[in-house]
mmCIF file of C-alpha atoms in Angstrom:
data_model
loop_
_atom_site.group_PDB
_atom_site.id
_atom_site.type_symbol
_atom_site.label_atom_id
_atom_site.label_comp_id
_atom_site.label_asym_id
_atom_site.label_seq_id
_atom_site.Cartn_x
_atom_site.Cartn_y
_atom_site.Cartn_z
ATOM 1 C CA UNK A 28 0.000 0.000 0.000
ATOM 2 C CA UNK A 29 1.202 3.513 -0.747
ATOM 3 C CA UNK A 30 1.318 5.283 2.612
ATOM 4 C CA UNK A 31 0.314 8.892 2.952
ATOM 5 C CA UNK A 32 3.240 11.270 2.964
ATOM 6 C CA UNK A 33 3.741 13.617 5.959
ATOM 7 C CA UNK A 34 2.866 16.665 3.809
ATOM 8 C CA UNK A 35 -0.343 15.055 2.650
ATOM 9 C CA UNK A 36 -1.076 13.813 6.139
ATOM 10 C CA UNK A 37 -1.106 17.385 7.383
ATOM 11 C CA UNK A 38 -3.624 18.348 4.712
ATOM 12 C CA UNK A 39 -5.986 15.422 5.306
ATOM 13 C CA UNK A 40 -8.514 15.485 8.112
ATOM 14 C CA UNK A 41 -7.891 11.764 8.634
ATOM 15 C CA UNK A 42 -4.709 9.906 7.797
ATOM 16 C CA UNK A 43 -3.159 6.487 8.026
ATOM 17 C CA UNK A 44 0.485 5.436 7.692
ATOM 18 C CA UNK A 45 2.153 2.045 7.702
ATOM 19 C CA UNK A 46 5.674 1.308 8.891
ATOM 20 C CA UNK A 47 7.563 -1.968 8.874
ATOM 21 C CA UNK A 48 9.883 -2.616 11.830
ATOM 22 C CA UNK A 49 11.653 -5.945 11.352
ATOM 23 C CA UNK A 50 8.686 -8.346 11.229
ATOM 24 C CA UNK A 51 6.162 -6.021 12.931
ATOM 25 C CA UNK A 52 3.743 -3.938 10.864
ATOM 26 C CA UNK A 53 2.871 -0.685 12.605
ATOM 27 C CA UNK A 54 -0.321 1.171 11.647
ATOM 28 C CA UNK A 55 -0.474 4.799 12.745
ATOM 29 C CA UNK A 56 -3.845 6.561 12.639
ATOM 30 C CA UNK A 57 -4.373 10.262 13.189
ATOM 31 C CA UNK A 58 -6.597 13.212 12.473
ATOM 32 C CA UNK A 59 -10.387 13.108 12.506
ATOM 33 C CA UNK A 60 -11.694 9.554 12.111
ATOM 34 C CA UNK A 61 -15.313 10.529 11.658
ATOM 35 C CA UNK A 62 -18.165 9.538 9.382
ATOM 36 C CA UNK A 63 -17.307 12.298 6.920
ATOM 37 C CA UNK A 64 -13.963 10.551 6.261
ATOM 38 C CA UNK A 65 -15.489 7.066 6.102
ATOM 39 C CA UNK A 66 -15.131 6.490 2.344
ATOM 40 C CA UNK A 67 -11.475 7.522 2.231
ATOM 41 C CA UNK A 68 -10.506 5.491 5.282
ATOM 42 C CA UNK A 69 -12.440 2.436 4.105
ATOM 43 C CA UNK A 70 -10.576 2.398 0.774
ATOM 44 C CA UNK A 71 -7.187 2.729 2.433
ATOM 45 C CA UNK A 72 -7.875 0.077 5.062
ATOM 46 C CA UNK A 73 -9.156 -2.402 2.485
ATOM 47 C CA UNK A 74 -5.982 -1.837 0.464
ATOM 48 C CA UNK A 75 -3.755 -3.010 3.317
ATOM 49 C CA UNK A 76 -1.806 -6.115 2.287
ATOM 50 C CA UNK A 77 -2.698 -9.430 3.885
ATOM 51 C CA UNK A 78 -0.101 -10.504 6.406
ATOM 52 C CA UNK A 79 0.224 -12.948 9.273
ATOM 53 C CA UNK A 80 3.018 -10.958 10.930
ATOM 54 C CA UNK A 81 2.405 -9.162 14.246
ATOM 55 C CA UNK A 82 0.593 -5.837 13.879
ATOM 56 C CA UNK A 83 0.633 -2.796 16.179
ATOM 57 C CA UNK A 84 -2.079 -0.119 15.982
ATOM 58 C CA UNK A 85 -1.039 3.345 17.147
ATOM 59 C CA UNK A 86 -3.928 5.779 17.598
ATOM 60 C CA UNK A 87 -2.114 8.324 19.739
ATOM 61 C CA UNK A 88 -2.428 10.983 17.008
ATOM 62 C CA UNK A 89 -6.233 10.740 16.748
ATOM 63 C CA UNK A 90 -7.881 14.110 17.234
ATOM 64 C CA UNK A 91 -11.534 13.123 16.804
ATOM 65 C CA UNK A 92 -13.216 9.713 16.771
ATOM 66 C CA UNK A 93 -16.897 8.817 16.338
ATOM 67 C CA UNK A 94 -18.682 5.469 16.187
ATOM 68 C CA UNK A 95 -17.967 5.053 12.454
ATOM 69 C CA UNK A 96 -14.234 5.536 12.958
ATOM 70 C CA UNK A 97 -14.162 3.235 15.975
ATOM 71 C CA UNK A 98 -16.001 0.558 13.997
ATOM 72 C CA UNK A 99 -13.429 0.813 11.184
ATOM 73 C CA UNK A 100 -10.604 0.246 13.651
ATOM 74 C CA UNK A 101 -12.389 -2.785 15.104
ATOM 75 C CA UNK A 102 -13.164 -4.194 11.666
ATOM 76 C CA UNK A 103 -9.540 -3.843 10.603
ATOM 77 C CA UNK A 104 -8.310 -5.531 13.741
ATOM 78 C CA UNK A 105 -10.671 -8.462 13.350
ATOM 79 C CA UNK A 106 -9.830 -8.918 9.675
ATOM 80 C CA UNK A 107 -6.132 -9.061 10.478
ATOM 81 C CA UNK A 108 -6.756 -11.494 13.338
ATOM 82 C CA UNK A 109 -8.791 -13.676 10.968
ATOM 83 C CA UNK A 110 -5.763 -13.743 8.646
ATOM 84 C CA UNK A 111 -3.604 -15.054 11.481
ATOM 85 C CA UNK A 112 -1.908 -11.830 12.598
ATOM 86 C CA UNK A 113 -1.413 -11.012 16.278
ATOM 87 C CA UNK A 114 -2.829 -7.492 16.633
ATOM 88 C CA UNK A 115 -2.116 -5.169 19.556
ATOM 89 C CA UNK A 116 -3.275 -1.614 20.215
ATOM 90 C CA UNK A 117 -0.167 0.046 21.613
ATOM 91 C CA UNK A 118 -1.504 3.584 22.041
ATOM 92 C CA UNK A 119 -4.962 5.165 22.174
ATOM 93 C CA UNK A 120 -6.130 8.430 23.791
ATOM 94 C CA UNK A 121 -7.958 7.728 27.050
ATOM 95 C CA UNK A 122 -10.995 9.772 26.015
ATOM 96 C CA UNK A 123 -11.684 7.399 23.118
ATOM 97 C CA UNK A 124 -11.385 4.086 25.002
ATOM 98 C CA UNK A 125 -14.977 4.066 26.388
ATOM 99 C CA UNK A 126 -16.386 4.575 22.875
ATOM 100 C CA UNK A 127 -14.275 1.756 21.450
ATOM 101 C CA UNK A 128 -15.366 -0.575 24.276
ATOM 102 C CA UNK A 129 -19.045 0.219 23.660
ATOM 103 C CA UNK A 130 -18.718 -0.381 19.915
ATOM 104 C CA UNK A 131 -16.833 -3.631 20.587
ATOM 105 C CA UNK A 132 -19.551 -4.940 22.915
ATOM 106 C CA UNK A 133 -22.373 -3.970 20.572
ATOM 107 C CA UNK A 134 -20.663 -5.421 17.520
ATOM 108 C CA UNK A 135 -19.517 -8.660 19.128
ATOM 109 C CA UNK A 136 -22.791 -10.544 18.599
ATOM 110 C CA UNK A 137 -23.133 -9.535 14.947
ATOM 111 C CA UNK A 138 -19.473 -10.339 14.363
ATOM 112 C CA UNK A 139 -19.899 -13.841 15.770
ATOM 113 C CA UNK A 140 -23.078 -14.378 13.754
ATOM 114 C CA UNK A 141 -21.305 -13.472 10.507
ATOM 115 C CA UNK A 142 -18.636 -16.146 10.930
ATOM 116 C CA UNK A 143 -19.091 -19.148 8.611
ATOM 117 C CA UNK A 144 -20.285 -22.236 10.454
ATOM 118 C CA UNK A 145 -19.512 -25.769 9.327
ATOM 119 C CA UNK A 146 -22.737 -27.022 10.930
ATOM 120 C CA UNK A 147 -25.251 -24.124 11.230
ATOM 121 C CA UNK A 148 -27.913 -26.334 12.826
ATOM 122 C CA UNK A 149 -25.559 -27.566 15.531
ATOM 123 C CA UNK A 150 -24.401 -24.008 16.080
ATOM 124 C CA UNK A 151 -27.980 -22.790 16.600
ATOM 125 C CA UNK A 152 -28.734 -25.676 18.964
ATOM 126 C CA UNK A 153 -25.588 -25.034 20.961
ATOM 127 C CA UNK A 154 -26.170 -21.302 21.084
ATOM 128 C CA UNK A 155 -29.764 -21.819 22.217
ATOM 129 C CA UNK A 156 -28.650 -24.254 24.907
ATOM 130 C CA UNK A 157 -26.039 -21.858 26.245
ATOM 131 C CA UNK A 158 -28.526 -18.984 26.224
ATOM 132 C CA UNK A 159 -31.003 -21.127 28.161
ATOM 133 C CA UNK A 160 -28.322 -21.959 30.732
ATOM 134 C CA UNK A 161 -27.404 -18.298 31.077
ATOM 135 C CA UNK A 162 -31.070 -17.336 31.443
ATOM 136 C CA UNK A 163 -31.584 -19.973 34.114
ATOM 137 C CA UNK A 164 -28.461 -18.885 35.984
ATOM 138 C CA UNK A 165 -29.507 -15.220 35.947
ATOM 139 C CA UNK A 166 -33.035 -16.092 37.046
ATOM 140 C CA UNK A 167 -31.727 -18.158 39.968
ATOM 141 C CA UNK A 168 -29.642 -15.200 41.095
ATOM 142 C CA UNK A 169 -32.663 -12.957 40.784
ATOM 143 C CA UNK A 170 -34.723 -15.470 42.795
ATOM 144 C CA UNK A 171 -32.171 -15.242 45.592
ATOM 145 C CA UNK A 172 -32.307 -11.444 45.541
ATOM 146 C CA UNK A 173 -36.116 -11.378 45.672
ATOM 147 C CA UNK A 174 -36.132 -13.957 48.488
ATOM 148 C CA UNK A 175 -33.708 -11.878 50.523
ATOM 149 C CA UNK A 176 -35.742 -8.713 49.958
ATOM 150 C CA UNK A 177 -38.943 -10.528 50.933
ATOM 151 C CA UNK A 178 -37.319 -11.617 54.187
ATOM 152 C CA UNK A 179 -36.386 -8.011 54.913
ATOM 153 C CA UNK A 180 -39.857 -6.733 54.094
ATOM 154 C CA UNK A 181 -41.657 -9.120 56.430
ATOM 155 C CA UNK A 182 -39.098 -8.540 59.176
ATOM 156 C CA UNK A 183 -39.147 -5.790 61.786
ATOM 157 C CA UNK A 184 -36.796 -3.457 59.911
ATOM 158 C CA UNK A 185 -38.923 -2.762 56.832
ATOM 159 C CA UNK A 186 -42.569 -2.552 55.919
ATOM 160 C CA UNK A 187 -44.307 -3.602 52.725
ATOM 161 C CA UNK A 188 -45.560 -0.773 50.522
ATOM 162 C CA UNK A 189 -49.210 -1.379 51.290
ATOM 163 C CA UNK A 190 -50.651 1.125 48.807
ATOM 164 C CA UNK A 191 -48.811 -0.486 45.872
ATOM 165 C CA UNK A 192 -49.641 -3.931 47.268
ATOM 166 C CA UNK A 193 -53.381 -3.149 47.467
ATOM 167 C CA UNK A 194 -53.335 -1.651 43.966
ATOM 168 C CA UNK A 195 -51.706 -4.774 42.556
ATOM 169 C CA UNK A 196 -54.281 -6.988 44.294
ATOM 170 C CA UNK A 197 -56.983 -5.011 42.527
ATOM 171 C CA UNK A 198 -55.201 -5.183 39.161
ATOM 172 C CA UNK A 199 -54.248 -8.857 39.278
ATOM 173 C CA UNK A 200 -57.187 -10.217 41.249
ATOM 174 C CA UNK A 201 -60.424 -8.241 41.213
ATOM 175 C CA UNK A 202 -60.053 -7.009 37.630
ATOM 176 C CA UNK A 203 -59.304 -10.555 36.452
ATOM 177 C CA UNK A 204 -62.552 -12.034 37.805
ATOM 178 C CA UNK A 205 -64.635 -11.570 34.598
ATOM 179 C CA UNK A 206 -62.221 -13.291 32.214
ATOM 180 C CA UNK A 207 -61.312 -16.048 34.688
ATOM 181 C CA UNK A 208 -64.974 -16.729 35.498
ATOM 182 C CA UNK A 209 -66.031 -16.769 31.848
ATOM 183 C CA UNK A 210 -63.276 -19.135 30.745
ATOM 184 C CA UNK A 211 -63.790 -21.383 33.763
ATOM 185 C CA UNK A 212 -67.517 -21.607 33.002
ATOM 186 C CA UNK A 213 -66.877 -22.459 29.339
ATOM 187 C CA UNK A 214 -64.218 -25.046 30.187
ATOM 188 C CA UNK A 215 -66.676 -26.750 32.530
ATOM 189 C CA UNK A 216 -69.229 -26.916 29.722
ATOM 190 C CA UNK A 217 -66.727 -28.278 27.200
ATOM 191 C CA UNK A 218 -65.301 -30.872 29.588
ATOM 192 C CA UNK A 219 -68.779 -32.078 30.616
ATOM 193 C CA UNK A 220 -69.932 -32.312 26.990
ATOM 194 C CA UNK A 221 -66.861 -34.198 25.785
ATOM 195 C CA UNK A 222 -66.832 -36.506 28.811
ATOM 196 C CA UNK A 223 -70.531 -37.306 28.495
ATOM 197 C CA UNK A 224 -70.147 -37.962 24.768
ATOM 198 C CA UNK A 225 -67.508 -40.636 25.422
ATOM 199 C CA UNK A 226 -69.004 -42.170 28.576
ATOM 200 C CA UNK A 227 -72.438 -42.473 26.951
ATOM 201 C CA UNK A 228 -71.043 -45.327 24.830
ATOM 202 C CA UNK A 229 -70.641 -47.414 28.016
ATOM 203 C CA UNK A 230 -73.800 -46.280 29.763
ATOM 204 C CA UNK A 231 -71.709 -44.485 32.388
ATOM 205 C CA UNK A 232 -72.882 -40.918 31.876
ATOM 206 C CA UNK A 233 -73.134 -40.379 35.625
ATOM 207 C CA UNK A 234 -69.350 -40.611 35.902
ATOM 208 C CA UNK A 235 -69.078 -37.402 33.897
ATOM 209 C CA UNK A 236 -69.483 -35.701 37.280
ATOM 210 C CA UNK A 237 -66.496 -37.633 38.643
ATOM 211 C CA UNK A 238 -64.483 -36.526 35.633
ATOM 212 C CA UNK A 239 -65.475 -32.916 36.215
ATOM 213 C CA UNK A 240 -64.776 -32.937 39.932
ATOM 214 C CA UNK A 241 -61.385 -34.609 39.879
ATOM 215 C CA UNK A 242 -60.156 -33.043 36.639
ATOM 216 C CA UNK A 243 -61.136 -29.456 37.417
ATOM 217 C CA UNK A 244 -60.392 -29.312 41.136
ATOM 218 C CA UNK A 245 -57.098 -31.192 40.928
ATOM 219 C CA UNK A 246 -55.528 -30.072 37.647
ATOM 220 C CA UNK A 247 -57.428 -28.068 35.070
ATOM 221 C CA UNK A 248 -58.724 -25.248 37.255
ATOM 222 C CA UNK A 249 -55.378 -24.114 38.631
ATOM 223 C CA UNK A 250 -53.571 -24.727 35.331
ATOM 224 C CA UNK A 251 -55.981 -22.722 33.183
ATOM 225 C CA UNK A 252 -56.138 -19.913 35.750
ATOM 226 C CA UNK A 253 -52.334 -19.725 35.891
ATOM 227 C CA UNK A 254 -52.074 -19.559 32.105
ATOM 228 C CA UNK A 255 -54.662 -16.770 31.999
ATOM 229 C CA UNK A 256 -52.813 -14.843 34.715
ATOM 230 C CA UNK A 257 -49.475 -15.368 32.945
ATOM 231 C CA UNK A 258 -50.884 -13.892 29.744
ATOM 232 C CA UNK A 259 -52.708 -11.100 31.521
ATOM 233 C CA UNK A 260 -50.728 -10.055 34.612
ATOM 234 C CA UNK A 261 -47.279 -11.488 33.854
ATOM 235 C CA UNK A 262 -47.113 -9.694 30.519
ATOM 236 C CA UNK A 263 -48.383 -6.515 32.173
ATOM 237 C CA UNK A 264 -45.559 -6.680 34.728
ATOM 238 C CA UNK A 265 -42.966 -6.949 31.961
ATOM 239 C CA UNK A 266 -44.502 -4.176 29.870
ATOM 240 C CA UNK A 267 -44.896 -1.781 32.816
ATOM 241 C CA UNK A 268 -41.407 -2.247 34.239
ATOM 242 C CA UNK A 269 -39.877 -2.379 30.757
ATOM 243 C CA UNK A 270 -41.491 0.915 29.782
ATOM 244 C CA UNK A 271 -40.193 2.463 32.991
ATOM 245 C CA UNK A 272 -36.726 1.267 32.037
ATOM 246 C CA UNK A 273 -37.010 2.730 28.542
ATOM 247 C CA UNK A 274 -38.120 6.069 30.025
ATOM 248 C CA UNK A 275 -35.190 5.923 32.499
ATOM 249 C CA UNK A 276 -37.574 6.011 35.455
ATOM 250 C CA UNK A 277 -35.796 3.047 37.048
ATOM 251 C CA UNK A 278 -32.456 4.839 36.718
ATOM 252 C CA UNK A 279 -33.994 7.848 38.442
ATOM 253 C CA UNK A 280 -35.282 5.635 41.276
ATOM 254 C CA UNK A 281 -31.847 4.109 41.764
ATOM 255 C CA UNK A 282 -30.286 7.578 41.761
ATOM 256 C CA UNK A 283 -32.711 8.570 44.522
ATOM 257 C CA UNK A 284 -31.555 5.566 46.551
ATOM 258 C CA UNK A 285 -34.762 3.542 46.158
ATOM 259 C CA UNK A 286 -34.586 -0.246 46.010
ATOM 260 C CA UNK A 287 -36.266 -1.289 42.747
ATOM 261 C CA UNK A 288 -36.997 -4.789 44.023
ATOM 262 C CA UNK A 289 -38.683 -3.359 47.117
ATOM 263 C CA UNK A 290 -40.648 -0.755 45.153
ATOM 264 C CA UNK A 291 -41.523 -2.549 41.895
ATOM 265 C CA UNK A 292 -41.129 -6.301 42.293
ATOM 266 C CA UNK A 293 -42.320 -7.321 45.762
ATOM 267 C CA UNK A 294 -45.768 -5.644 45.641
ATOM 268 C CA UNK A 295 -46.481 -7.362 42.326
ATOM 269 C CA UNK A 296 -45.160 -10.801 43.259
ATOM 270 C CA UNK A 297 -46.754 -10.911 46.714
ATOM 271 C CA UNK A 298 -50.080 -9.610 45.406
ATOM 272 C CA UNK A 299 -50.112 -12.365 42.774
ATOM 273 C CA UNK A 300 -49.291 -14.985 45.413
ATOM 274 C CA UNK A 301 -52.317 -13.812 47.390
ATOM 275 C CA UNK A 302 -54.788 -13.453 44.515
ATOM 276 C CA UNK A 303 -54.084 -16.560 42.407
ATOM 277 C CA UNK A 304 -55.427 -19.078 44.996
ATOM 278 C CA UNK A 305 -58.673 -17.085 45.206
ATOM 279 C CA UNK A 306 -58.863 -16.869 41.406
ATOM 280 C CA UNK A 307 -58.302 -20.622 41.230
ATOM 281 C CA UNK A 308 -61.130 -21.266 43.698
ATOM 282 C CA UNK A 309 -63.382 -18.918 41.718
ATOM 283 C CA UNK A 310 -62.493 -20.677 38.442
ATOM 284 C CA UNK A 311 -63.218 -24.085 40.039
ATOM 285 C CA UNK A 312 -66.665 -22.909 41.167
ATOM 286 C CA UNK A 313 -67.533 -21.416 37.783
ATOM 287 C CA UNK A 314 -66.325 -24.536 35.960
ATOM 288 C CA UNK A 315 -68.455 -26.760 38.175
ATOM 289 C CA UNK A 316 -71.480 -24.518 37.539
ATOM 290 C CA UNK A 317 -70.891 -24.798 33.787
ATOM 291 C CA UNK A 318 -70.483 -28.559 34.069
ATOM 292 C CA UNK A 319 -73.653 -28.875 36.157
ATOM 293 C CA UNK A 320 -75.633 -26.910 33.569
ATOM 294 C CA UNK A 321 -74.354 -29.091 30.738
ATOM 295 C CA UNK A 322 -75.129 -32.281 32.670
ATOM 296 C CA UNK A 323 -78.664 -31.023 33.293
ATOM 297 C CA UNK A 324 -79.252 -30.041 29.646
ATOM 298 C CA UNK A 325 -77.471 -32.943 27.932
ATOM 299 C CA UNK A 326 -77.873 -35.806 30.412
ATOM 300 C CA UNK A 327 -80.920 -34.773 32.390
ATOM 301 C CA UNK A 328 -79.042 -34.965 35.701
ATOM 302 C CA UNK A 329 -80.663 -32.669 38.234
ATOM 303 C CA UNK A 330 -78.636 -30.296 40.379
ATOM 304 C CA UNK A 331 -79.279 -32.257 43.645
ATOM 305 C CA UNK A 332 -78.194 -35.480 41.919
ATOM 306 C CA UNK A 333 -75.134 -33.699 40.544
ATOM 307 C CA UNK A 334 -74.169 -32.500 44.025
ATOM 308 C CA UNK A 335 -74.603 -35.962 45.580
ATOM 309 C CA UNK A 336 -72.444 -37.607 42.932
ATOM 310 C CA UNK A 337 -69.849 -34.850 43.217
ATOM 311 C CA UNK A 338 -69.690 -35.252 47.000
ATOM 312 C CA UNK A 339 -68.904 -38.938 46.586
ATOM 313 C CA UNK A 340 -66.373 -38.358 43.812
ATOM 314 C CA UNK A 341 -64.099 -35.781 45.436
ATOM 315 C CA UNK A 342 -62.548 -35.320 48.854
ATOM 316 C CA UNK A 343 -60.978 -32.384 50.605
ATOM 317 C CA UNK A 344 -57.559 -33.639 49.424
ATOM 318 C CA UNK A 345 -58.680 -33.258 45.806
ATOM 319 C CA UNK A 346 -59.453 -29.619 46.428
ATOM 320 C CA UNK A 347 -56.277 -28.937 48.441
ATOM 321 C CA UNK A 348 -54.003 -30.598 45.850
ATOM 322 C CA UNK A 349 -55.174 -28.125 43.234
ATOM 323 C CA UNK A 350 -55.138 -25.119 45.520
ATOM 324 C CA UNK A 351 -51.675 -25.706 46.990
ATOM 325 C CA UNK A 352 -50.105 -25.304 43.550
ATOM 326 C CA UNK A 353 -51.510 -21.795 43.052
ATOM 327 C CA UNK A 354 -49.071 -19.800 45.265
ATOM 328 C CA UNK A 355 -46.076 -21.543 43.687
ATOM 329 C CA UNK A 356 -47.342 -20.856 40.165
ATOM 330 C CA UNK A 357 -48.102 -17.248 41.133
ATOM 331 C CA UNK A 358 -44.600 -16.694 42.495
ATOM 332 C CA UNK A 359 -43.024 -18.049 39.306
ATOM 333 C CA UNK A 360 -45.271 -15.942 37.053
ATOM 334 C CA UNK A 361 -44.576 -12.761 39.009
ATOM 335 C CA UNK A 362 -40.860 -13.475 39.213
ATOM 336 C CA UNK A 363 -40.492 -14.085 35.465
ATOM 337 C CA UNK A 364 -42.621 -11.061 34.530
ATOM 338 C CA UNK A 365 -40.608 -8.654 36.693
ATOM 339 C CA UNK A 366 -37.270 -10.255 35.754
ATOM 340 C CA UNK A 367 -37.860 -9.788 32.029
ATOM 341 C CA UNK A 368 -39.121 -6.251 32.614
ATOM 342 C CA UNK A 369 -35.891 -5.282 34.366
ATOM 343 C CA UNK A 370 -33.899 -6.809 31.477
ATOM 344 C CA UNK A 371 -35.551 -4.625 28.832
ATOM 345 C CA UNK A 372 -33.146 -2.582 26.736
ATOM 346 C CA UNK A 373 -33.746 1.062 25.962
ATOM 347 C CA UNK A 374 -35.933 0.590 22.889
ATOM 348 C CA UNK A 375 -39.566 -0.217 22.188
ATOM 349 C CA UNK A 376 -38.750 -3.393 20.273
ATOM 350 C CA UNK A 377 -37.131 -4.888 23.359
ATOM 351 C CA UNK A 378 -40.292 -4.242 25.390
ATOM 352 C CA UNK A 379 -42.418 -6.226 22.945
ATOM 353 C CA UNK A 380 -39.877 -9.020 22.565
ATOM 354 C CA UNK A 381 -39.347 -9.562 26.295
ATOM 355 C CA UNK A 382 -43.070 -9.269 27.024
ATOM 356 C CA UNK A 383 -43.656 -12.169 24.663
ATOM 357 C CA UNK A 384 -40.741 -14.058 26.191
ATOM 358 C CA UNK A 385 -42.063 -13.586 29.720
ATOM 359 C CA UNK A 386 -45.427 -15.129 28.786
ATOM 360 C CA UNK A 387 -43.798 -18.090 27.050
ATOM 361 C CA UNK A 388 -41.380 -18.696 29.912
ATOM 362 C CA UNK A 389 -44.130 -18.383 32.533
ATOM 363 C CA UNK A 390 -46.450 -20.849 30.780
ATOM 364 C CA UNK A 391 -43.564 -23.264 30.212
ATOM 365 C CA UNK A 392 -42.454 -23.155 33.848
ATOM 366 C CA UNK A 393 -46.037 -23.498 35.106
ATOM 367 C CA UNK A 394 -46.560 -26.659 33.036
ATOM 368 C CA UNK A 395 -43.196 -28.086 34.124
ATOM 369 C CA UNK A 396 -44.005 -27.387 37.776
ATOM 370 C CA UNK A 397 -47.464 -28.898 37.359
ATOM 371 C CA UNK A 398 -45.888 -32.074 35.991
ATOM 372 C CA UNK A 399 -43.487 -32.086 38.939
ATOM 373 C CA UNK A 400 -46.359 -31.701 41.402
ATOM 374 C CA UNK A 401 -48.234 -34.569 39.718
ATOM 375 C CA UNK A 402 -45.237 -36.881 40.043
ATOM 376 C CA UNK A 403 -44.678 -35.849 43.663
ATOM 377 C CA UNK A 404 -48.331 -36.368 44.641
ATOM 378 C CA UNK A 405 -48.355 -39.721 42.860
ATOM 379 C CA UNK A 406 -45.292 -40.880 44.808
ATOM 380 C CA UNK A 407 -46.833 -39.648 48.071
ATOM 381 C CA UNK A 408 -50.122 -41.331 47.227
ATOM 382 C CA UNK A 409 -52.138 -38.133 47.525
#
């Protein structure tokens, strides 16, 4: 490459020289490495000869540097490293180092993604697995933080923010009654209709009530209610906290010395832990009402007969098994919703993406926990 002469270097706003010292290639950059000089610098950097010898980058003469210039330096370094050269930045003004670090962090993911992969499918599987492990590790750490804050809140040193707590009970509990009741009622109708349709073939229509009682009280009621709450309240937690993060309200709270977990997370999580068992009970009642109506219309089973059969089909353990899952599911839903909200980046697209992720993660974890509870209760004989 034909290096710029000193006279020309003084006339150019941005300049680049190359010097060979024994087997070390030294690149000296100076002037204004800004977007206005991008075309010139790009041509000169692309014209550098390929070499696997050690390379030193000297930026001590840089007067101005913006993100475009910093990206060019990073691109050049990575290209030379890809060719087998050992690249070292020997000098750089201190005022430019934070910018270069930011550009390097932001460009790292796209740089890795652009590398050719021998097995793209295996790469995607491995990357997804590692991301899942990282997500699980971060969530476990967050669980520990929330647990510690909860211990402090219920202790003598701190008090729960009762106004926020009561507001969240209204938002997550009282306001959710219409949709939970409607869906519970319809699920009871559907389950009774489908069960009666199959049991009619064996002349065992009366056992439709057993199916309703055990299925709804033990499994379906709490599971459907948790999924509804995850889609309704869990997503709301993520969107609310994420929007606060985009608007820098959380940064302002931290500057004021407020604990974001104490102010934003605990009222939401604890309110959900309180309201979900009541919502589950309400959904169970509405589902049984829907099932009773369908049995009366389709099978001609009167309400007193329905109640007698139901009393013989279920026990208090059946009801408790379903209800005991609700606080655990509620804690997981609230934890995931707030965790994803606090992880939102400062753009609207991140709010939408993490809101969707929080719902998916919450539903997935609820189903996994429900399977775990089923196995545990089966082993215990409950």
